[in-house]
Coordinates of C-alpha atoms (C1' of nucleotides) in Angstrom, one line a residue:
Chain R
X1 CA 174.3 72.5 148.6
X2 CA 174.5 75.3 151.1
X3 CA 177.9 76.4 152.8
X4 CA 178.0 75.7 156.8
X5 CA 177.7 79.7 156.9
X6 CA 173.6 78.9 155.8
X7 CA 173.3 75.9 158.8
X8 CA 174.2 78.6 161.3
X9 CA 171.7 81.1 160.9
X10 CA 168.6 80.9 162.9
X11 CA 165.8 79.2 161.8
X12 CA 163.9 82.2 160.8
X13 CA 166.3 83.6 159.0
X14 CA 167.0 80.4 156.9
X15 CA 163.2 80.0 156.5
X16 CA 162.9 83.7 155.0
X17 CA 165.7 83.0 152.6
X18 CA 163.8 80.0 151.6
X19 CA 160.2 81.4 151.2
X20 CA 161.6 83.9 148.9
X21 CA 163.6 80.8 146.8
X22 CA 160.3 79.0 146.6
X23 CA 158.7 82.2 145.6
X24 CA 160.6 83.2 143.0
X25 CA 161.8 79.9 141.7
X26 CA 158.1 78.5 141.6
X27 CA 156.7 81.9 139.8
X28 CA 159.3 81.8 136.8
X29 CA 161.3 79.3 135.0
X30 CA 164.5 78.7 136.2
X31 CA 166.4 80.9 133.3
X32 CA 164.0 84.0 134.0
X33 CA 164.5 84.0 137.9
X34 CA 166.5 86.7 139.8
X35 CA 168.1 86.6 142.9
X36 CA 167.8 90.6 143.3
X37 CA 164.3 89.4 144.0
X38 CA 165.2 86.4 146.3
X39 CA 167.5 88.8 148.3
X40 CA 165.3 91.8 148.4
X41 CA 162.5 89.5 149.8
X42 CA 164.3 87.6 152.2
X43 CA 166.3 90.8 153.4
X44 CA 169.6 90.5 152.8
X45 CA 172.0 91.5 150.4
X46 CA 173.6 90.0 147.6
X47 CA 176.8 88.8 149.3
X48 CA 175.2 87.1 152.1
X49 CA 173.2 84.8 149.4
X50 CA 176.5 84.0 148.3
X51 CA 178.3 83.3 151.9
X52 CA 175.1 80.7 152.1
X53 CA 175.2 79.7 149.0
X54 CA 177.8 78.9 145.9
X55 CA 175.4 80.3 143.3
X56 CA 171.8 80.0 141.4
X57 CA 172.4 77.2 140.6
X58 CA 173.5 75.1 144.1
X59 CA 170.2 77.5 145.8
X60 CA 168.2 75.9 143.1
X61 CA 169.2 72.5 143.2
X62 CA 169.2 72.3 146.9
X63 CA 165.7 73.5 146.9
X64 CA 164.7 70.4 144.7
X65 CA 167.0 68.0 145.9
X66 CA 166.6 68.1 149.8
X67 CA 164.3 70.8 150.9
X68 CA 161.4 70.1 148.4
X69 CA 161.5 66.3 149.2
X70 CA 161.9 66.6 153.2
X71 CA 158.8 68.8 152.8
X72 CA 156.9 66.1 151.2
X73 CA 158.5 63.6 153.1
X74 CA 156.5 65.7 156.2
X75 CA 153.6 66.5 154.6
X76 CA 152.5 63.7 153.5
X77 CA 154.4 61.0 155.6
X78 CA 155.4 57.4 154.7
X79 CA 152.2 55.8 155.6
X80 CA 152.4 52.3 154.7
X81 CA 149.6 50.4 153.2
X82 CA 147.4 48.3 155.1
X83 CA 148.7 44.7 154.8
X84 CA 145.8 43.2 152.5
X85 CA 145.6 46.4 150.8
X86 CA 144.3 45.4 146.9
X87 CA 146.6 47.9 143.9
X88 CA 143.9 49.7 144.0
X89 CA 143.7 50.7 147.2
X90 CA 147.6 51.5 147.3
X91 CA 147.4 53.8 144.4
X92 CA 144.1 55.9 145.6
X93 CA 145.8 56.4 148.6
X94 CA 148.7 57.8 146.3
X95 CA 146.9 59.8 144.3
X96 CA 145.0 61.1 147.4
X97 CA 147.9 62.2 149.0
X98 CA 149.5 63.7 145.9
X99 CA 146.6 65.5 145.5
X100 CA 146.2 66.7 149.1
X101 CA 149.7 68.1 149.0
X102 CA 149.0 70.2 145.9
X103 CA 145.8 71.5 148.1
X104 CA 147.9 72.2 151.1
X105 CA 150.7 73.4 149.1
X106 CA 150.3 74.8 145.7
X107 CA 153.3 77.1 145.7
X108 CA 155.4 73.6 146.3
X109 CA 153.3 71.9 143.7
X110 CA 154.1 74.9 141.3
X111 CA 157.7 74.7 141.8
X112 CA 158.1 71.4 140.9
X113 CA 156.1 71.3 137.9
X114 CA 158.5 74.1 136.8
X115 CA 161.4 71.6 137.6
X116 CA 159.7 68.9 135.4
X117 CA 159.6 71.5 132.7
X118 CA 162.8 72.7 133.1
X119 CA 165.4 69.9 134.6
X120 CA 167.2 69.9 131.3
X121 CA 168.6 73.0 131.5
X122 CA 170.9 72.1 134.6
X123 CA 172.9 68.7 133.4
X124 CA 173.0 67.6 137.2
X125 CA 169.5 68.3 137.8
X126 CA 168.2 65.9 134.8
X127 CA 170.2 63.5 136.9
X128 CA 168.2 64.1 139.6
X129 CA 165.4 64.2 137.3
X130 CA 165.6 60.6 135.6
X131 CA 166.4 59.0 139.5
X132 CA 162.9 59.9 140.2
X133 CA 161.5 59.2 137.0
X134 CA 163.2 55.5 137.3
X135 CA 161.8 55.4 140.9
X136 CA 158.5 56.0 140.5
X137 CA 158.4 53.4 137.2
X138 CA 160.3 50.7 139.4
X139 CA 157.7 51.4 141.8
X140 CA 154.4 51.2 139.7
X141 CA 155.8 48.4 137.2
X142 CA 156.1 46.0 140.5
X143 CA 152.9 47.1 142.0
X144 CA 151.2 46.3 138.5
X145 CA 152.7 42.8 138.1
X146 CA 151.6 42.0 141.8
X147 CA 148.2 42.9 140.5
X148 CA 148.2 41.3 137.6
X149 CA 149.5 38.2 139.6
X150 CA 146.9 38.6 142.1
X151 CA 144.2 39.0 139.0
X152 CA 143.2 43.0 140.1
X153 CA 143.8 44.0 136.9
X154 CA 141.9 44.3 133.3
X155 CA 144.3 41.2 131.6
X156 CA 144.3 43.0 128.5
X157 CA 146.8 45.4 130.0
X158 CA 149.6 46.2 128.6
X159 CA 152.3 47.0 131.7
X160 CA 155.0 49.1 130.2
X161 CA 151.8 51.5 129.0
X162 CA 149.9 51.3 131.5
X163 CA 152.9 51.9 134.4
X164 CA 153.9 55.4 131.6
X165 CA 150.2 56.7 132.0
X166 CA 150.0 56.0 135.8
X167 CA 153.1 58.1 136.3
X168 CA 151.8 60.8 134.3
X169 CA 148.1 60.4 135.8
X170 CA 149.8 60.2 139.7
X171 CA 151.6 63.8 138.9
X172 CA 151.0 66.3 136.5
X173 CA 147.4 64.2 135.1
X174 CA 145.9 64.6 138.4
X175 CA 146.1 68.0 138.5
X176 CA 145.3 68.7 135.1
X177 CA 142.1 66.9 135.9
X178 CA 141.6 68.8 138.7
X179 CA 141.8 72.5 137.1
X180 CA 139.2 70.7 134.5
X181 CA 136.9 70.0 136.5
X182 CA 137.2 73.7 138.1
X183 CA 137.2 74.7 134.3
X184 CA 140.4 76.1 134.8
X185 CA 143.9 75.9 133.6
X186 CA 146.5 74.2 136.0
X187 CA 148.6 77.3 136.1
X188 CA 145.4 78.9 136.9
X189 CA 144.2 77.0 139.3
X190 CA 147.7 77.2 141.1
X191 CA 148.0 80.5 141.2
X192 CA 144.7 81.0 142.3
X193 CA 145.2 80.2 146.3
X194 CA 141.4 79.5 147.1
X195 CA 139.8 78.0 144.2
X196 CA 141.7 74.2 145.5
X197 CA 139.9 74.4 148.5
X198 CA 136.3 74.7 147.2
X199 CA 136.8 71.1 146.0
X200 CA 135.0 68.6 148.5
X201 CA 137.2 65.4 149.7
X202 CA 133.9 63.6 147.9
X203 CA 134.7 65.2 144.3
X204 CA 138.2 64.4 145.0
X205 CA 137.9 60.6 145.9
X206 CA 135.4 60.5 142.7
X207 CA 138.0 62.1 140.2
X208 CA 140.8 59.7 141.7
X209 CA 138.4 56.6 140.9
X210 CA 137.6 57.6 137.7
X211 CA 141.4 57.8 136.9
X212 CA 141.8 54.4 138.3
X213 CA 138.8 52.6 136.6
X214 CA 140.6 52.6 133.5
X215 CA 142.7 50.4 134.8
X216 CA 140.4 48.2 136.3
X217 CA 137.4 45.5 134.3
X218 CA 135.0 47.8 132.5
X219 CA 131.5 46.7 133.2
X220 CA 131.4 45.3 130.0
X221 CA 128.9 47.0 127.4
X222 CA 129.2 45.0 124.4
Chain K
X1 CA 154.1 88.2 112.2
X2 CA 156.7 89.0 109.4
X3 CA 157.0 92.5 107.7
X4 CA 156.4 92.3 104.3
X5 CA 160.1 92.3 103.6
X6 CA 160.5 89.1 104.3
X7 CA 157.9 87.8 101.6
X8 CA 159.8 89.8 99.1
X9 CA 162.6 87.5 100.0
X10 CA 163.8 84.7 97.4
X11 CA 162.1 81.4 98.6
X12 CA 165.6 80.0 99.3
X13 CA 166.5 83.0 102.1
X14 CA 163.0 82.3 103.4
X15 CA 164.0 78.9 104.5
X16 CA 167.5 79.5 105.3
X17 CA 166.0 82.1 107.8
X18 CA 163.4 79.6 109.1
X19 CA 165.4 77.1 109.4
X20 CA 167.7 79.0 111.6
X21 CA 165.1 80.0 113.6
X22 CA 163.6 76.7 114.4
X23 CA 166.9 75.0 115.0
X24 CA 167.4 77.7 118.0
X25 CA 163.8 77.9 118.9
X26 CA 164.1 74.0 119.2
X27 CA 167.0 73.5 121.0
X28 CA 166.6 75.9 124.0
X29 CA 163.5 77.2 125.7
X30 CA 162.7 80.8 124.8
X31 CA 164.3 82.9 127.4
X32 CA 167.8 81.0 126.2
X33 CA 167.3 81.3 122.4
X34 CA 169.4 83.5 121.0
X35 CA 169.3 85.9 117.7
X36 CA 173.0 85.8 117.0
X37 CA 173.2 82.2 116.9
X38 CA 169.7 82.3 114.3
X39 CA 171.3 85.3 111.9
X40 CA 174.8 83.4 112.1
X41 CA 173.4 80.2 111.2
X42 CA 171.3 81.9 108.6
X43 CA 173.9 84.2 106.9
X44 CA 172.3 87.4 107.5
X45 CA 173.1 90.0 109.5
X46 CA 171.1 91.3 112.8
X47 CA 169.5 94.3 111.0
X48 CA 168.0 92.3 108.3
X49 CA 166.5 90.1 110.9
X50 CA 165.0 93.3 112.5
X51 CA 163.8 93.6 108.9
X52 CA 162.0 90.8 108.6
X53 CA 160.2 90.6 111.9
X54 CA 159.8 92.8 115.2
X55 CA 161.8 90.4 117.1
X56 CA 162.2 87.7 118.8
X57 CA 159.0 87.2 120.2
X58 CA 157.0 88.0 116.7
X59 CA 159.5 85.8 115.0
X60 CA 158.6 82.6 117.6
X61 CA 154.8 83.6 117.5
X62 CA 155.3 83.7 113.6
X63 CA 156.9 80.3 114.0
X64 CA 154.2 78.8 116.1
X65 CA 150.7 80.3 115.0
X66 CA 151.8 80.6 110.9
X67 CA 154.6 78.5 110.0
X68 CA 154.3 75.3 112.3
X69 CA 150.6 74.6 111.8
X70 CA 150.9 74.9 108.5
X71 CA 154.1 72.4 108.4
X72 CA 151.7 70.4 110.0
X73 CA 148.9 70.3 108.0
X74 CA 151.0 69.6 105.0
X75 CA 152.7 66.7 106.4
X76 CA 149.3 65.3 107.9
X77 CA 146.9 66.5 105.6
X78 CA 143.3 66.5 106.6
X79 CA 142.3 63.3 106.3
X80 CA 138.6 62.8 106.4
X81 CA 137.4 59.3 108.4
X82 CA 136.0 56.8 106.4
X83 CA 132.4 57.4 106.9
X84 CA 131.3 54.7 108.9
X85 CA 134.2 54.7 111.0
X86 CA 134.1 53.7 114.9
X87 CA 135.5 56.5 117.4
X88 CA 138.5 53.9 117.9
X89 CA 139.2 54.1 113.8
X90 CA 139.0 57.1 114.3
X91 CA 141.3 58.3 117.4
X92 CA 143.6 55.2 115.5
X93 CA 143.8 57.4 113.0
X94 CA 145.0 60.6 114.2
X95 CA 147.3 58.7 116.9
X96 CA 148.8 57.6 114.2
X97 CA 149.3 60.3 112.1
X98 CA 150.5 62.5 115.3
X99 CA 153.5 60.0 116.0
X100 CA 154.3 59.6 112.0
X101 CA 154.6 63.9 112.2
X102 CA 156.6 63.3 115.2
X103 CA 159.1 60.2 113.4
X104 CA 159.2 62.5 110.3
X105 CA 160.1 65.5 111.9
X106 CA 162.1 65.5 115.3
X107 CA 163.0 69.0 115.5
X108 CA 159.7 70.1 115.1
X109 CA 158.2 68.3 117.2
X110 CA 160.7 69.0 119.8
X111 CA 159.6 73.0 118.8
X112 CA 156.0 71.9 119.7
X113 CA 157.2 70.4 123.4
X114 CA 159.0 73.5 123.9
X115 CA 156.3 75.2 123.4
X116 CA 154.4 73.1 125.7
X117 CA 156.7 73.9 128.1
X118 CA 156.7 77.8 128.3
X119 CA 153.9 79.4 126.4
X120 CA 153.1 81.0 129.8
X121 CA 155.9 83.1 129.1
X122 CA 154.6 85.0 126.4
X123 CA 150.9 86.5 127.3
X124 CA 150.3 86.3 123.6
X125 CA 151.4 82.4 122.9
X126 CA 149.5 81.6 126.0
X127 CA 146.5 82.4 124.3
X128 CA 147.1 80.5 121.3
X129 CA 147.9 77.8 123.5
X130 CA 144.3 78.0 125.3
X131 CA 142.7 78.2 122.2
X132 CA 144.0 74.7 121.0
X133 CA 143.4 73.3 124.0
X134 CA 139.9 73.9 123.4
X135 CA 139.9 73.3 120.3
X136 CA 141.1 69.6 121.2
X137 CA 139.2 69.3 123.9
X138 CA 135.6 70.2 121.7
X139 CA 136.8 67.7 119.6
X140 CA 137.6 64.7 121.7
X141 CA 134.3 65.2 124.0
X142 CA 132.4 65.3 120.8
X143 CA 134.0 62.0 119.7
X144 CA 133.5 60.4 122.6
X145 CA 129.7 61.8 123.2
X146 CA 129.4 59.9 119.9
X147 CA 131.1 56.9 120.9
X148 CA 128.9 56.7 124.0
X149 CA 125.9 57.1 122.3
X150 CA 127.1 54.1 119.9
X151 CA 128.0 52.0 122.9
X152 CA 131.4 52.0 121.4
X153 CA 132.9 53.3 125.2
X154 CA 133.0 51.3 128.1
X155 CA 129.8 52.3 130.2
X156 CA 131.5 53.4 132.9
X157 CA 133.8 56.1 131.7
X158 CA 133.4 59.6 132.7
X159 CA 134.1 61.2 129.7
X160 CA 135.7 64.4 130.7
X161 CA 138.2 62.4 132.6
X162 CA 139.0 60.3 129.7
X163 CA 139.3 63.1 127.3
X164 CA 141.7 64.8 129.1
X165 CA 143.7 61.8 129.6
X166 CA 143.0 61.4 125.7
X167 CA 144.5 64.6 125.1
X168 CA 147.6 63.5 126.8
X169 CA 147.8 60.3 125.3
X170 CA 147.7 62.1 121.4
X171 CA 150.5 64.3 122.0
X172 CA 153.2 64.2 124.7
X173 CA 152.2 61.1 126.0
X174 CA 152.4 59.0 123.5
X175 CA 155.7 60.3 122.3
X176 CA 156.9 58.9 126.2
X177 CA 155.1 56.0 125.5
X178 CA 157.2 55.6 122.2
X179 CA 160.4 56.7 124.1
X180 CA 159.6 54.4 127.2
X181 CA 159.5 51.4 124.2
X182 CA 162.9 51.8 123.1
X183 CA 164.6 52.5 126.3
X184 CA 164.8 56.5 126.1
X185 CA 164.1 59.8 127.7
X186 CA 161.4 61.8 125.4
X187 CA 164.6 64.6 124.8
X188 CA 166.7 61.9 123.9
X189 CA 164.9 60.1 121.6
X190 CA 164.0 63.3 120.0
X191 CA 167.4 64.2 120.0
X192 CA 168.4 61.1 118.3
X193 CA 167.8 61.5 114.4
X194 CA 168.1 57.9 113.6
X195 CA 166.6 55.6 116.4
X196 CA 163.5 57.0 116.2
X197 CA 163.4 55.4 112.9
X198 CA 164.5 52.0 113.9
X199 CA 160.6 51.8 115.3
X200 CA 158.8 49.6 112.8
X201 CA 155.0 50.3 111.3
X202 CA 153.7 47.7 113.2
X203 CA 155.5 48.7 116.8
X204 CA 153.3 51.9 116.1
X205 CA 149.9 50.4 115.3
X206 CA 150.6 47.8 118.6
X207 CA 151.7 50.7 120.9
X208 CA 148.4 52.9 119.8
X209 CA 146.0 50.0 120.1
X210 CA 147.1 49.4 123.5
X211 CA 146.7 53.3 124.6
X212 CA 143.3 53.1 122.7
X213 CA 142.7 49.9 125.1
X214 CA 142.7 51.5 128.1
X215 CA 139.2 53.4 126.8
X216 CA 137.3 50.2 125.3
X217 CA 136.1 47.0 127.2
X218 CA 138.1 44.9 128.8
X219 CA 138.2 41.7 128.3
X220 CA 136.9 41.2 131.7
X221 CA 139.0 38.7 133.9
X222 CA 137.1 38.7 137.7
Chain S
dC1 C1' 190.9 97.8 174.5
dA2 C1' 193.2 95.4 170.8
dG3 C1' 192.9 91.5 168.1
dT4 C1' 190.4 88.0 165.7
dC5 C1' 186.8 85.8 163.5
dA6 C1' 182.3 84.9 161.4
dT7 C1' 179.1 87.3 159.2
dA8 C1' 176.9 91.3 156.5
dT9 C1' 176.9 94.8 152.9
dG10 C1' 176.0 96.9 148.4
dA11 C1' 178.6 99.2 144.9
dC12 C1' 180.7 97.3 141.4
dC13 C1' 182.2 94.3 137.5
dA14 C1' 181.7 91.1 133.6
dC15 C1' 179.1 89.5 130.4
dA16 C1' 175.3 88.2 127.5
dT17 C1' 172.1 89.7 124.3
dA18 C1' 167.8 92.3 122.5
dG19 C1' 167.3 95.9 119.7
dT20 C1' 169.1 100.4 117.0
dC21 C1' 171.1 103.2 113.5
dA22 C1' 174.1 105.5 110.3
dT23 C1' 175.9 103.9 106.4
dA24 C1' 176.5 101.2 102.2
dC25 C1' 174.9 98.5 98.4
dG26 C1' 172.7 97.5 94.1
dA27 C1' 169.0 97.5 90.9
dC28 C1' 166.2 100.2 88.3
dT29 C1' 164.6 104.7 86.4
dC30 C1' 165.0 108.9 83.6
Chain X
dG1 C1' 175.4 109.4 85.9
dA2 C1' 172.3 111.3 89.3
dG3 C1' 168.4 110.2 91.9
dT4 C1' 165.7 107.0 94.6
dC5 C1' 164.1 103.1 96.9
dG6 C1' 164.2 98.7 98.9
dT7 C1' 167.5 96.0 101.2
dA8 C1' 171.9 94.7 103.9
dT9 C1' 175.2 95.5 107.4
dG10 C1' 177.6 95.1 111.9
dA11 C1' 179.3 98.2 115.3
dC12 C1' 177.1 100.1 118.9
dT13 C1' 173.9 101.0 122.8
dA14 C1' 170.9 99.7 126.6
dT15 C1' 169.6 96.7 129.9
dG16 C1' 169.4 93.0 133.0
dT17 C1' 171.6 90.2 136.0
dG18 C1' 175.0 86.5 138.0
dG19 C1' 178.8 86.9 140.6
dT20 C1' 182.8 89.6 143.4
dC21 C1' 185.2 92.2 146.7
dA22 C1' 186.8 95.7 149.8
dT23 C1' 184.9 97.2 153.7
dA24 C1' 181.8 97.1 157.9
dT25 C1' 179.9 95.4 162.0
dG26 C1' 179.7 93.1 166.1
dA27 C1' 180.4 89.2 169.3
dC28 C1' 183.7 87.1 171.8
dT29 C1' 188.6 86.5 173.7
dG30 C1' 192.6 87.6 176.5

DNA sequence: CAGTCATATGACCACATAGTCATACGACTC
DNA sequence: GAGTCGTATGACTATGTGGTCATATGACTG
């Protein structure tokens, strides 16, 4: 976590020092990135990186930990469900907000994909890591036994499976699908600032309701 | 890929060598693998290493292209479908086989996840990688163009949304799926030489069926 | 202006580790 | 036994980079 010394600087300054974080952080794995870079782009020098901060490692993990989150948190905001909302409804609105953050924010998204690829490397951050993990299954295990209380759901389904391939299809899935319907890669389609924004909130709606029709009654073709 | 060297070398060096290199390979991404722990654990000496390949990068692109596929291939052999065999007998099948490789041999499938994880790294590997997502990909849509056609598919899939979920589901995911059953992270479990074994035949079969599920009718409660 | 404190600096150090090379070994020939 | 050829060796070099520290700047105080 950052040293008082960081809180004190003025807002631009902290906000350069964390644009060149994010920009290094999200364009390499976490072993390969160099703070020469992160200081040379946010214009300062070596010690001051270390008056801010205790090392790579705290910069890193604060970046995941509180900064990366708050900006979420802002982005896409708490919004709560409408009261009678069905599952179904509550997870498209999910997805479509997961998704329209990686739109708005794709050197974000990038960064944290990295993280999911690389948390084990820092013991504290897989910590951080299987807290998430463990929050995101409490959530979509208890949102798929309302709905299969509530009869929303195919009654074939097995939960435990079902809640594993929602939490992939909610993340990293959705955007996989995303770059293949662009017929790209995801790190492609990432790094590629425009290509995102040639898809239409139509195609996107239509992706995110093919995703959640599997979970839902087929129509039944013997 | 190795100088000739190393095929001069006694089968038994061979594999002392390889096994070295996939216990490092395995255990760290690439940027934190490291030579002197894979000549140390393999009794030679640097220079003979520098021998055998060009470095480290030939000697993990050796690993991956040459040496893991055909591992592979051995332990799964290529077995054809029966010939009238649905798309689900089918997928069955190689689900199955996929997660028997991964039972059988932790460590390389943990090398196969690593890969996973950073072939961007290496231009090279990151073409490798492409190519066998395409390959799977060809595969999958064909399958499931067939199924369609069969009616064996719920009518209202979209199949390029369920093959790449598909292609999830036959490799990483269903490892989670088999980690999420017995309580574990995917590392750990992989990690863990012995409880992956505590998973019975018929845990397998159940767990597969239920991913296969997700693709077939439902049973079609309102 | 002297003193003090927070902050800034970048040359420098410490260390890890990929890759090299002069040298040695040993089997086989003549 | 001298020559030669494939192989083995590990000390060494080159490089990259995380982290340190003596020194500086400059604002504010009395």
């Amino acid at each position: 976590m950052p040293k008082p010394t960081f809180h004190n600087l003025s807002e631009a300054k902290r906000r350069r020092i964390t644009d060149a974080a994010v920009a290094e952080f999200s364009s390499v794995p976490y072993a390969k990135a160099n703070l020469d870079h992160v200081v040379k782009a946010a214009g300062i020098s070596k010690g001051s990186l270390y008056q801010y901060f205790g090392g790579k490692a705290d910069l890193y993990r604060w970046l995941l930990t509180s900064w990366l989150p708050e900006r979420k948190m802002a982005a896409i905001g708490a919004q709560a469900p409408p009261p009678g909302a069905s599952i179904w409804q509550i997870l498209e609105q999910a997805f479509v907000a997961g998704v329209r953050f990686a739109v708005a924010e794709p050197e974000l998204t990038r960064l944290g994909i990295r993280f999911l690829r690389d948390h084990e490397l820092e013991p504290a951050l897989a910590e951080v890591s299987r807290q998430h993990r463990a929050a995101a299954d409490a959530w979509l295990m208890h949102l798929l036994q309302q709905g299969q209380a509530r009869g929303e759901l195919r009654a074939d389904l097995d939960l435990s499976v079902a809640a594993g391939f929602l939490a992939h299809a909610l993340g990293e899935g959705m955007l996989d699908q995303l770059a293949r319907a662009l017929g790209l890669d995801l790190h492609e389609m990432l790094d590629e600032p425009g290509v995102v924004g040639t898809l239409t909130e139509d195609q996107l709606v239509t992706l995110v309701r093919h995703v959640t029709s599997l979970f839902r009654d087929g129509a039944g073709v013997p």
